[in-house]
Amino acid sequence: MPGPYELELPNVYLDHVVIENAGTNLIIANRHPYPDETDVIVTSTIAFDVFDIVATDIDAASLVVTVEGVTVYNGGVGFSAGYTGSITVPFPDVLRVVLVPPSAFDSLQQVDVVINVDIIGGGALFTQSYSFIIQDLTSPVLLSAVAQSFKV
């Protein structure tokens, strides 16, 4: 079953947390697959969370996600290009996005994801892009064979 997954790590202590793009109101986290990940399964979903770090409220209607240059979710319209999934609010100031592609990705495909989202009232448009690479499912091919000895 494709992720995202929850994991409990008993006795783990976080000493320091660094927020990417700390100069903005919004951040993208918990990406699955994560940026630059390789060997991603061909039937993988795409998931991420949008966090509002200054409590100004995420404008879910402004969310636009493109995969491979095709808009797959537009907050004003919904899912498109055969994609399905869910947009939920698991916690205040968090928007969880799960995208289910209409078919499997191609072997060794580099999948580019672009996320655009704003806060309510506008003025803080946040754009982030990343990519991941699908696993290699290419079958081995015998290109040549050379006889080592003759047997009778």
Short mmCIF file of C-alpha atoms in Angstrom, two decimals, residues 21-127:
data_model
loop_
_atom_site.label_atom_id
_atom_site.label_comp_id
_atom_site.label_asym_id
_atom_site.label_seq_id
_atom_site.Cartn_x
_atom_site.Cartn_y
_atom_site.Cartn_z
CA ASN A 21 12.09 29.15 3.63
CA ALA A 22 11.73 30.66 7.10
CA GLY A 23 11.12 34.13 5.62
CA THR A 24 7.63 33.18 4.38
CA ASN A 25 4.24 32.61 5.97
CA LEU A 26 3.87 29.15 4.43
CA ILE A 27 6.10 26.09 4.19
CA ILE A 28 5.72 22.73 2.48
CA ALA A 29 6.67 19.70 4.56
CA ASN A 30 6.10 15.95 4.88
CA ARG A 31 6.52 15.47 1.15
CA HIS A 32 6.08 11.96 -0.18
CA PRO A 33 8.06 11.19 -2.23
CA TYR A 34 10.58 13.62 -0.84
CA PRO A 35 12.59 15.94 -3.12
CA ASP A 36 15.27 14.22 -5.22
CA GLU A 37 14.20 10.78 -4.00
CA THR A 38 15.13 7.96 -6.36
CA ASP A 39 13.70 4.48 -6.85
CA VAL A 40 10.15 5.65 -6.13
CA ILE A 41 7.58 2.96 -6.91
CA VAL A 42 5.67 3.48 -10.17
CA THR A 43 2.27 3.51 -8.42
CA SER A 44 3.27 6.11 -5.85
CA THR A 45 0.89 8.82 -4.70
CA ILE A 46 2.11 12.39 -4.20
CA ALA A 47 1.47 13.89 -0.77
CA PHE A 48 2.54 16.95 1.18
CA ASP A 49 1.44 19.28 3.96
CA VAL A 50 1.19 23.07 3.73
CA PHE A 51 1.95 24.69 7.09
CA ASP A 52 1.00 28.24 8.01
CA ILE A 53 3.76 29.23 10.42
CA VAL A 54 2.37 32.65 11.39
CA ALA A 55 -1.32 31.73 11.83
CA THR A 56 -2.68 33.85 8.98
CA ASP A 57 -4.81 31.01 7.52
CA ILE A 58 -4.09 29.09 4.33
CA ASP A 59 -6.32 29.91 1.36
CA ALA A 60 -7.20 26.40 0.14
CA ALA A 61 -8.96 27.93 -2.88
CA SER A 62 -5.62 29.39 -4.05
CA LEU A 63 -3.85 25.99 -4.08
CA VAL A 64 -2.66 24.98 -7.55
CA VAL A 65 -0.54 21.85 -8.05
CA THR A 66 1.05 20.88 -11.34
CA VAL A 67 2.72 17.56 -12.10
CA GLU A 68 4.84 17.33 -15.22
CA GLY A 69 3.56 20.73 -16.35
CA VAL A 70 -0.12 19.69 -16.15
CA THR A 71 -2.43 21.25 -13.56
CA VAL A 72 -3.73 18.32 -11.48
CA TYR A 73 -5.39 20.30 -8.70
CA ASN A 74 -6.83 23.80 -8.74
CA GLY A 75 -8.46 24.95 -5.51
CA GLY A 76 -11.15 26.82 -7.40
CA VAL A 77 -12.04 23.84 -9.62
CA GLY A 78 -10.81 20.65 -7.93
CA PHE A 79 -8.93 17.68 -9.36
CA SER A 80 -8.23 17.41 -13.08
CA ALA A 81 -6.19 15.46 -15.65
CA GLY A 82 -7.54 12.18 -14.22
CA TYR A 83 -6.01 12.74 -10.79
CA THR A 84 -8.00 12.05 -7.62
CA GLY A 85 -7.10 12.41 -3.97
CA SER A 86 -7.98 14.44 -0.93
CA ILE A 87 -7.45 17.86 0.58
CA THR A 88 -7.91 17.84 4.35
CA VAL A 89 -7.21 20.02 7.38
CA PRO A 90 -5.84 17.58 9.99
CA PHE A 91 -4.79 20.38 12.35
CA PRO A 92 -5.34 24.12 12.52
CA ASP A 93 -3.08 25.93 10.03
CA VAL A 94 -2.21 22.69 8.18
CA LEU A 95 -3.50 21.67 4.76
CA ARG A 96 -2.77 18.04 3.81
CA VAL A 97 -2.78 17.23 0.10
CA VAL A 98 -2.81 13.69 -1.33
CA LEU A 99 -2.77 13.25 -5.11
CA VAL A 100 -3.47 9.89 -6.74
CA PRO A 101 -2.26 9.69 -10.36
CA PRO A 102 -4.62 8.15 -12.95
CA SER A 103 -1.97 5.61 -13.99
CA ALA A 104 1.48 4.39 -13.02
CA PHE A 105 4.49 6.55 -13.78
CA ASP A 106 7.03 5.40 -16.38
CA SER A 107 10.23 3.62 -15.44
CA LEU A 108 13.05 6.11 -14.69
CA GLN A 109 10.69 9.06 -15.19
CA GLN A 110 11.67 12.30 -13.47
CA VAL A 111 8.44 13.66 -12.01
CA ASP A 112 8.33 17.43 -11.50
CA VAL A 113 5.88 18.85 -8.95
CA VAL A 114 5.08 22.57 -8.56
CA ILE A 115 2.99 23.86 -5.65
CA ASN A 116 1.46 27.37 -5.54
CA VAL A 117 -0.53 28.47 -2.50
CA ASP A 118 -1.40 31.73 -0.76
CA ILE A 119 -2.85 32.93 2.53
CA ILE A 120 -6.38 34.29 2.88
CA GLY A 121 -6.39 37.86 1.65
CA GLY A 122 -3.41 37.24 -0.64
CA GLY A 123 -0.07 38.91 -0.63
CA ALA A 124 2.05 35.94 0.36
CA LEU A 125 1.97 33.68 -2.72
CA PHE A 126 4.29 30.77 -2.04
CA THR A 127 5.69 28.63 -4.83
#
